[in-house]
Amino acid sequence: MTGTMENDGKKRGPGDENSPAASPSAIKLTDISKSFGPVRANDSVNMEIHAGTIHGIIGENGAGKSTLMSILYGFYEADRGTIEVDGKTVKITSSQAAISVGIGMVHQHFMLIDTFTVLENIILGAETSALLVAGLEEARVKLQALEDEYGLNVDLNVLTGDLPVGEQQRVEILKALYRDARILILDEPTGVLTPQETAQLFKILKALNREGVTIVLITHKLKEIMTITDNVSVMRAGQMVAHRKTANTSAEELAELMVGRKIINEIEKSTGQRGQPALKVEGLTVKSAGAVPLIDDLSFEVCAGEIVGIAGVSGNGQSELLEVLSGIRPFDTGKIFLNGRDVSPQHLCDPKEVRGLKIAHVPEDRHRLGMVTNFSAQESSILGYQDAAVYNSGPFLDLPTINRECRRLMEGFDVRPRLPEIRSANMSGGNQQKLILAREIDKGPEVLLVGQPTRGVDIGAIEFIHGQLIELRKQGCAVLMVSVELDEVMKLSDRILVMFDGRIVAEVAGNKADEKMLGLMMANAHSQLAQAETNA
Amino acid sequence: MEDTFMFAVLTLDATLRVSTPLIFCAMAGLFSERSGIIDISLEGKMLSAAFIAASVAAVTGSAWLALVAAICVASGLALLHGFACITHKGNHVVSGVAINILASGLTVVLGISWFQRGGQTPSLPSSARFMPIEFPFTDALNGTPLLGTIYKELLSGHNILVYLAFLVVPLTWWVVFQTRFGLRLRAVGENPTAVDTAGISVSGLRYRAVLICGLLTGFAGAYLAIAQNAGFVRDMTAGQGYIALAALIFGKWRPFSAFAACLLFGLLDAIAIRLQGVHLAGVGEVPVELIQALPYILTVILLAGFIGKAVAPKAIGQPYLKER
């Protein structure tokens, strides 16, 4: 056995161990460049993807991965460079062209129409007949065969909007296969999935790969690269900085390549000095238009000097909880104790009063609730505090002070570029988030409500933001954090609450949690499991 | 008894006549709005079409030529709206309002300059209009009670455009819900990015939708000027384009529901016409102004919340930009 390997090694030379290099190239990109105004999103990118492999492309947000794949899929046109598919140079000027050479793409934001059935969504744009009924029936037969072949089970007759995200993703994959895709690109496919759904997805991808489908996986999660890919390419700031065989690299090396410097991933997790409850919720219920309440009889407390993490799949009431606590949304029954003030459905507290109680809020959706993207950074940096004496002189805003204060915040929180005049929309996600965090933390809050602290934020900034949250806890602030990133929840939280269907279904100590356990809890499957075990 | 029955039949008969332009316009708006283009310019397109139809009919004496001209002009305006909203990604409402103002002014200016009648067009002879079509056997059936009356007064005796309007509704339904084009049309109004990534041109689809919209408003305008009336009077559409838009929303962007809403508005209008000058027991003479205002009052009340939540196509009014 060893002998053969040595022989192979001699024949192919030292760089080509592990044989996939023998397979022909499915995609070859040469010198691809693309600029958006002054921003060079892709800068002379070269890359080769071998047929029949799973190829990962990793990089921070804004590194140019999605742009590169959008060029490959014909959504954007490259300024320069050539694309070869299966050894032939092709010009991909539209998605139609990409589809016709066998490229399929599952976008980060699904390209589905909620009010259509699964079947209608799949055939859209690839209808075989001008009359719908005939086309639909023809497609149904072909899809049934595809579903059986790859074990992709989706009910074709339900409304797509009613499906959970994991299944919507399967619809997207089916859509690509229906168009005879031999090369499947997936852009950040796991961002919205539970760990179980992710595992399921990877199983599907492996099955597809066995059938000869070449898979390109774009992600910023190192773990996924290490688990599933054969080869990996690393992008940084629009350039391709490295290609590796996954077997020959490590997560540490890839992280360094992505960021361009060493990353310290471990946080000293000194437990803070736990104090009095600063935030208490009793029997909180928020009804919805439908039968199931958004929040259902929720009770918990957060004490000074601790971080409580709320884990859960998006849409299980976490967003609503943050909105209620920050005063944006009224609630139906229950009591809330907000840092010294009792709030009930009859006596609500508006967001301004909430701020007055030294409660800061970093919202989940920074573009909708955290800032006004059309405002300058300095204007965004005073939102919510615009009435504070320091920012005003008489009836007017004190612009020089605001500018100076914004610059100070930018320096303190390493917000780049340090231009208070820049339009908020023109800052990267990480810098926007840091500015919002700076605005809220700078006021010395006693309670911090924070939603998705690092969504769409690159690794370097994540490290910084996590450090700030830990620092706040040290100072005795009570932190309530909602996040879909399990790593983050486990890393930072002293206690973890898991929400499902508007209820807290489990509580675990931060140092006792592991991903599998949390994943099961998030799907509310742990109790059934426990029951099954006791029964057995 | 006989009188009440006759009154009802005649009111329904009038309903058909006044709802015809509403039906054309609502179906026109349905195509446009299902594709994601807000069309507040139904009014302006219909008005321009009416003016051109009356002018061409007055000059050539041919109703069919007039209809063709009306369709051309309305389609031209629809393309203009499309050019502003699709190609240049302008605001749909602003473009629509501009077209309405343009139509309201230009029809009068051109009318004065062409015909010197203070903005009206010459009164048309019957030969230059679409005249009522009498069904066969009306007289033979006249003897039969109820059925005979209904056949003669209600079903028979309308011009061809009325019958066409009633055909357009199932046709619209068929196109929107039973064809490939309809599937794509609905998709582009919900999520244009999905349509783009499926390899279909978003602009192409939307242009086709506004063109169909123009075509149908052309029918509506021609009906007003050379079928229902015998010439063009300034501002003769009198807000019917807006009422049709209200009917479309009231019908939740579905062909048959919008059709029903058009009939309801038409019925109110017909009752208003019938009740003018009539003394009602205990009330006295109903003020004409109040009756004429009824359809509009109903529109406001209905739109203010009696229809439940009207969910518009998701991407309506948003210009399609590739991200970044």
CSV table of N, CA and C in Angstrom, one decimal, chain B residues 52-139:
chain,number,residue,atom,x,y,z
B,52,ILE,N,-57.9,61.1,-28.9
B,52,ILE,CA,-57.4,60.7,-30.3
B,52,ILE,C,-58.5,59.9,-31.0
B,53,ALA,N,-59.2,59.0,-30.3
B,53,ALA,CA,-60.3,58.3,-30.9
B,53,ALA,C,-61.3,59.2,-31.5
B,54,ALA,N,-61.7,60.2,-30.7
B,54,ALA,CA,-62.8,61.1,-31.2
B,54,ALA,C,-62.3,61.9,-32.3
B,55,SER,N,-61.0,62.4,-32.3
B,55,SER,CA,-60.4,63.2,-33.4
B,55,SER,C,-60.4,62.4,-34.7
B,56,VAL,N,-59.8,61.2,-34.6
B,56,VAL,CA,-59.7,60.4,-35.8
B,56,VAL,C,-61.0,60.0,-36.3
B,57,ALA,N,-62.0,59.7,-35.5
B,57,ALA,CA,-63.3,59.3,-35.9
B,57,ALA,C,-63.9,60.5,-36.6
B,58,ALA,N,-63.7,61.7,-36.1
B,58,ALA,CA,-64.3,62.9,-36.7
B,58,ALA,C,-63.7,63.2,-38.0
B,59,VAL,N,-62.4,63.0,-38.2
B,59,VAL,CA,-61.8,63.3,-39.4
B,59,VAL,C,-62.0,62.2,-40.5
B,60,THR,N,-61.8,60.9,-40.1
B,60,THR,CA,-61.9,59.8,-41.1
B,60,THR,C,-63.3,59.2,-41.2
B,61,GLY,N,-64.1,59.3,-40.1
B,61,GLY,CA,-65.4,58.7,-40.1
B,61,GLY,C,-65.3,57.2,-39.8
B,62,SER,N,-64.2,56.7,-39.5
B,62,SER,CA,-64.1,55.3,-39.2
B,62,SER,C,-63.8,55.0,-37.7
B,63,ALA,N,-64.7,54.2,-37.1
B,63,ALA,CA,-64.6,53.9,-35.7
B,63,ALA,C,-63.4,53.0,-35.5
B,64,TRP,N,-63.2,52.0,-36.5
B,64,TRP,CA,-62.1,51.1,-36.3
B,64,TRP,C,-60.8,51.8,-36.4
B,65,LEU,N,-60.6,52.7,-37.3
B,65,LEU,CA,-59.4,53.5,-37.4
B,65,LEU,C,-59.1,54.2,-36.1
B,66,ALA,N,-60.2,54.8,-35.6
B,66,ALA,CA,-60.1,55.6,-34.4
B,66,ALA,C,-59.7,54.7,-33.2
B,67,LEU,N,-60.2,53.5,-33.2
B,67,LEU,CA,-59.8,52.5,-32.1
B,67,LEU,C,-58.3,52.2,-32.2
B,68,VAL,N,-57.8,52.0,-33.4
B,68,VAL,CA,-56.4,51.7,-33.7
B,68,VAL,C,-55.6,52.9,-33.2
B,69,ALA,N,-56.0,54.1,-33.6
B,69,ALA,CA,-55.2,55.3,-33.2
B,69,ALA,C,-55.2,55.4,-31.7
B,70,ALA,N,-56.3,55.1,-31.0
B,70,ALA,CA,-56.4,55.3,-29.5
B,70,ALA,C,-55.4,54.3,-28.9
B,71,ILE,N,-55.4,53.1,-29.4
B,71,ILE,CA,-54.5,52.0,-28.9
B,71,ILE,C,-53.0,52.5,-29.1
B,72,CYS,N,-52.7,53.0,-30.2
B,72,CYS,CA,-51.3,53.5,-30.5
B,72,CYS,C,-50.9,54.5,-29.5
B,73,VAL,N,-51.8,55.5,-29.3
B,73,VAL,CA,-51.4,56.6,-28.4
B,73,VAL,C,-51.3,56.1,-27.0
B,74,ALA,N,-52.2,55.3,-26.5
B,74,ALA,CA,-52.1,54.8,-25.2
B,74,ALA,C,-50.9,54.0,-25.0
B,75,SER,N,-50.5,53.2,-26.0
B,75,SER,CA,-49.3,52.3,-25.9
B,75,SER,C,-48.1,53.2,-25.9
B,76,GLY,N,-48.1,54.3,-26.7
B,76,GLY,CA,-47.0,55.2,-26.7
B,76,GLY,C,-46.8,55.8,-25.3
B,77,LEU,N,-47.8,56.2,-24.7
B,77,LEU,CA,-47.7,56.8,-23.3
B,77,LEU,C,-47.2,55.7,-22.3
B,78,ALA,N,-47.7,54.5,-22.5
B,78,ALA,CA,-47.3,53.4,-21.7
B,78,ALA,C,-45.8,53.2,-21.8
B,79,LEU,N,-45.3,53.3,-23.0
B,79,LEU,CA,-43.9,53.1,-23.3
B,79,LEU,C,-43.1,54.2,-22.6
B,80,LEU,N,-43.7,55.4,-22.7
B,80,LEU,CA,-43.0,56.6,-22.0
B,80,LEU,C,-42.9,56.3,-20.5
B,81,HIS,N,-44.0,55.8,-19.9
B,81,HIS,CA,-44.0,55.5,-18.5
B,81,HIS,C,-42.9,54.4,-18.2
B,82,GLY,N,-42.9,53.4,-19.1
B,82,GLY,CA,-41.9,52.3,-19.0
B,82,GLY,C,-40.5,52.9,-19.1
B,83,PHE,N,-40.3,53.8,-20.1
B,83,PHE,CA,-38.9,54.4,-20.3
B,83,PHE,C,-38.5,55.1,-19.0
B,84,ALA,N,-39.4,55.8,-18.4
B,84,ALA,CA,-39.0,56.5,-17.1
B,84,ALA,C,-38.8,55.5,-16.0
B,85,CYS,N,-39.7,54.5,-15.8
B,85,CYS,CA,-39.7,53.7,-14.7
B,85,CYS,C,-38.7,52.5,-14.8
B,86,ILE,N,-38.6,51.9,-16.0
B,86,ILE,CA,-37.9,50.7,-16.2
B,86,ILE,C,-36.4,51.0,-16.6
B,87,THR,N,-36.3,51.8,-17.7
B,87,THR,CA,-35.0,52.1,-18.2
B,87,THR,C,-34.3,53.0,-17.3
B,88,HIS,N,-35.0,54.1,-16.8
B,88,HIS,CA,-34.3,55.1,-16.0
B,88,HIS,C,-34.6,55.0,-14.6
B,89,LYS,N,-35.3,53.9,-14.2
B,89,LYS,CA,-35.5,53.6,-12.7
B,89,LYS,C,-36.1,54.8,-12.0
B,90,GLY,N,-37.0,55.5,-12.6
B,90,GLY,CA,-37.6,56.7,-12.0
B,90,GLY,C,-38.7,56.3,-11.0
B,91,ASN,N,-39.2,57.3,-10.3
B,91,ASN,CA,-40.3,57.0,-9.4
B,91,ASN,C,-41.6,56.8,-10.2
B,92,HIS,N,-42.3,55.7,-9.9
B,92,HIS,CA,-43.4,55.3,-10.7
B,92,HIS,C,-44.6,56.3,-10.6
B,93,VAL,N,-44.8,56.8,-9.4
B,93,VAL,CA,-45.9,57.7,-9.1
B,93,VAL,C,-45.7,59.1,-9.8
B,94,VAL,N,-44.4,59.6,-9.7
B,94,VAL,CA,-44.1,60.9,-10.3
B,94,VAL,C,-44.3,60.8,-11.8
B,95,SER,N,-43.8,59.7,-12.4
B,95,SER,CA,-44.0,59.5,-13.8
B,95,SER,C,-45.4,59.5,-14.2
B,96,GLY,N,-46.2,58.7,-13.4
B,96,GLY,CA,-47.6,58.6,-13.7
B,96,GLY,C,-48.4,59.9,-13.6
B,97,VAL,N,-48.1,60.6,-12.5
B,97,VAL,CA,-48.8,61.9,-12.4
B,97,VAL,C,-48.4,62.8,-13.5
B,98,ALA,N,-47.1,62.8,-13.9
B,98,ALA,CA,-46.7,63.7,-15.0
B,98,ALA,C,-47.5,63.3,-16.3
B,99,ILE,N,-47.7,62.1,-16.5
B,99,ILE,CA,-48.5,61.7,-17.7
B,99,ILE,C,-49.9,62.1,-17.6
B,100,ASN,N,-50.5,62.0,-16.4
B,100,ASN,CA,-51.9,62.5,-16.2
B,100,ASN,C,-52.0,64.0,-16.5
B,101,ILE,N,-51.0,64.8,-16.0
B,101,ILE,CA,-51.1,66.2,-16.2
B,101,ILE,C,-50.9,66.5,-17.7
B,102,LEU,N,-50.0,65.9,-18.3
B,102,LEU,CA,-49.7,66.1,-19.7
B,102,LEU,C,-50.9,65.8,-20.5
B,103,ALA,N,-51.6,64.7,-20.2
B,103,ALA,CA,-52.8,64.3,-21.0
B,103,ALA,C,-53.9,65.3,-20.8
B,104,SER,N,-54.1,65.7,-19.5
B,104,SER,CA,-55.2,66.6,-19.3
B,104,SER,C,-55.0,68.0,-20.0
B,105,GLY,N,-53.7,68.4,-20.1
B,105,GLY,CA,-53.5,69.7,-20.7
B,105,GLY,C,-53.4,69.6,-22.2
B,106,LEU,N,-52.7,68.5,-22.7
B,106,LEU,CA,-52.5,68.4,-24.1
B,106,LEU,C,-53.8,68.1,-24.9
B,107,THR,N,-54.7,67.4,-24.3
B,107,THR,CA,-55.9,67.0,-25.1
B,107,THR,C,-56.7,68.3,-25.3
B,108,VAL,N,-56.7,69.2,-24.3
B,108,VAL,CA,-57.5,70.5,-24.5
B,108,VAL,C,-56.8,71.4,-25.5
B,109,VAL,N,-55.5,71.5,-25.4
B,109,VAL,CA,-54.7,72.4,-26.3
B,109,VAL,C,-54.9,72.0,-27.7
B,110,LEU,N,-54.6,70.7,-27.9
B,110,LEU,CA,-54.7,70.1,-29.3
B,110,LEU,C,-56.2,70.2,-29.8
B,111,GLY,N,-57.1,70.0,-28.9
B,111,GLY,CA,-58.5,70.0,-29.3
B,111,GLY,C,-58.9,71.4,-29.8
B,112,ILE,N,-58.4,72.5,-29.0
B,112,ILE,CA,-58.7,73.8,-29.4
B,112,ILE,C,-58.1,74.1,-30.8
B,113,SER,N,-56.8,73.7,-30.9
B,113,SER,CA,-56.1,74.1,-32.1
B,113,SER,C,-56.6,73.3,-33.3
B,114,TRP,N,-57.1,72.1,-33.2
B,114,TRP,CA,-57.6,71.3,-34.3
B,114,TRP,C,-59.0,71.6,-34.7
B,115,PHE,N,-59.9,71.8,-33.7
B,115,PHE,CA,-61.3,71.9,-34.0
B,115,PHE,C,-62.0,73.2,-33.6
B,116,GLN,N,-61.3,74.1,-32.9
B,116,GLN,CA,-61.8,75.4,-32.5
B,116,GLN,C,-63.2,75.3,-31.9
B,117,ARG,N,-63.3,74.4,-30.9
B,117,ARG,CA,-64.6,74.2,-30.2
B,117,ARG,C,-64.4,74.2,-28.7
B,118,GLY,N,-63.4,75.0,-28.3
B,118,GLY,CA,-63.2,75.1,-26.9
B,118,GLY,C,-62.8,73.8,-26.2
B,119,GLY,N,-62.1,72.9,-27.0
B,119,GLY,CA,-61.5,71.7,-26.4
B,119,GLY,C,-62.4,70.5,-26.7
B,120,GLN,N,-63.6,70.7,-27.2
B,120,GLN,CA,-64.4,69.5,-27.6
B,120,GLN,C,-64.1,69.1,-29.0
B,121,THR,N,-64.4,67.9,-29.3
B,121,THR,CA,-64.3,67.5,-30.7
B,121,THR,C,-65.8,67.5,-31.3
B,122,PRO,N,-65.8,67.6,-32.6
B,122,PRO,CA,-67.2,67.6,-33.2
B,122,PRO,C,-68.0,66.4,-32.8
B,123,SER,N,-69.3,66.6,-32.8
B,123,SER,CA,-70.2,65.5,-32.4
B,123,SER,C,-70.2,64.5,-33.6
B,124,LEU,N,-70.1,63.2,-33.2
B,124,LEU,CA,-69.9,62.2,-34.2
B,124,LEU,C,-71.2,61.6,-34.7
B,125,PRO,N,-71.3,61.3,-36.0
B,125,PRO,CA,-72.4,60.6,-36.5
B,125,PRO,C,-72.4,59.1,-36.1
B,126,SER,N,-73.5,58.5,-36.2
B,126,SER,CA,-73.5,57.0,-35.8
B,126,SER,C,-72.5,56.2,-36.6
B,127,SER,N,-72.3,56.6,-37.8
B,127,SER,CA,-71.4,55.7,-38.7
B,127,SER,C,-70.0,55.8,-38.2
B,128,ALA,N,-69.6,56.8,-37.4
B,128,ALA,CA,-68.2,56.9,-36.9
B,128,ALA,C,-68.1,56.4,-35.5
B,129,ARG,N,-69.1,55.7,-35.0
B,129,ARG,CA,-69.1,55.2,-33.6
B,129,ARG,C,-69.4,53.7,-33.6
B,130,PHE,N,-69.1,53.1,-32.4
B,130,PHE,CA,-69.5,51.7,-32.2
B,130,PHE,C,-70.9,51.7,-31.7
B,131,MET,N,-71.8,51.2,-32.5
B,131,MET,CA,-73.2,51.3,-32.1
B,131,MET,C,-73.7,50.0,-31.5
B,132,PRO,N,-74.8,50.1,-30.8
B,132,PRO,CA,-75.4,48.9,-30.1
B,132,PRO,C,-75.6,47.8,-31.1
B,133,ILE,N,-75.4,46.6,-30.7
B,133,ILE,CA,-75.7,45.4,-31.5
B,133,ILE,C,-76.9,44.8,-30.9
B,134,GLU,N,-78.0,44.7,-31.8
B,134,GLU,CA,-79.2,44.0,-31.3
B,134,GLU,C,-79.1,42.5,-31.6
B,135,PHE,N,-79.3,41.7,-30.6
B,135,PHE,CA,-79.3,40.3,-30.7
B,135,PHE,C,-80.5,39.8,-31.5
B,136,PRO,N,-80.4,38.7,-32.2
B,136,PRO,CA,-81.6,38.2,-33.0
B,136,PRO,C,-82.6,37.8,-32.0
B,137,PHE,N,-83.8,37.7,-32.5
B,137,PHE,CA,-85.0,37.1,-31.7
B,137,PHE,C,-85.4,38.0,-30.6
B,138,THR,N,-84.9,39.2,-30.4
B,138,THR,CA,-85.4,40.0,-29.2
B,138,THR,C,-86.9,40.2,-29.3
B,139,ASP,N,-87.4,40.5,-30.5
B,139,ASP,CA,-88.8,40.7,-30.5
B,139,ASP,C,-89.6,39.5,-30.3
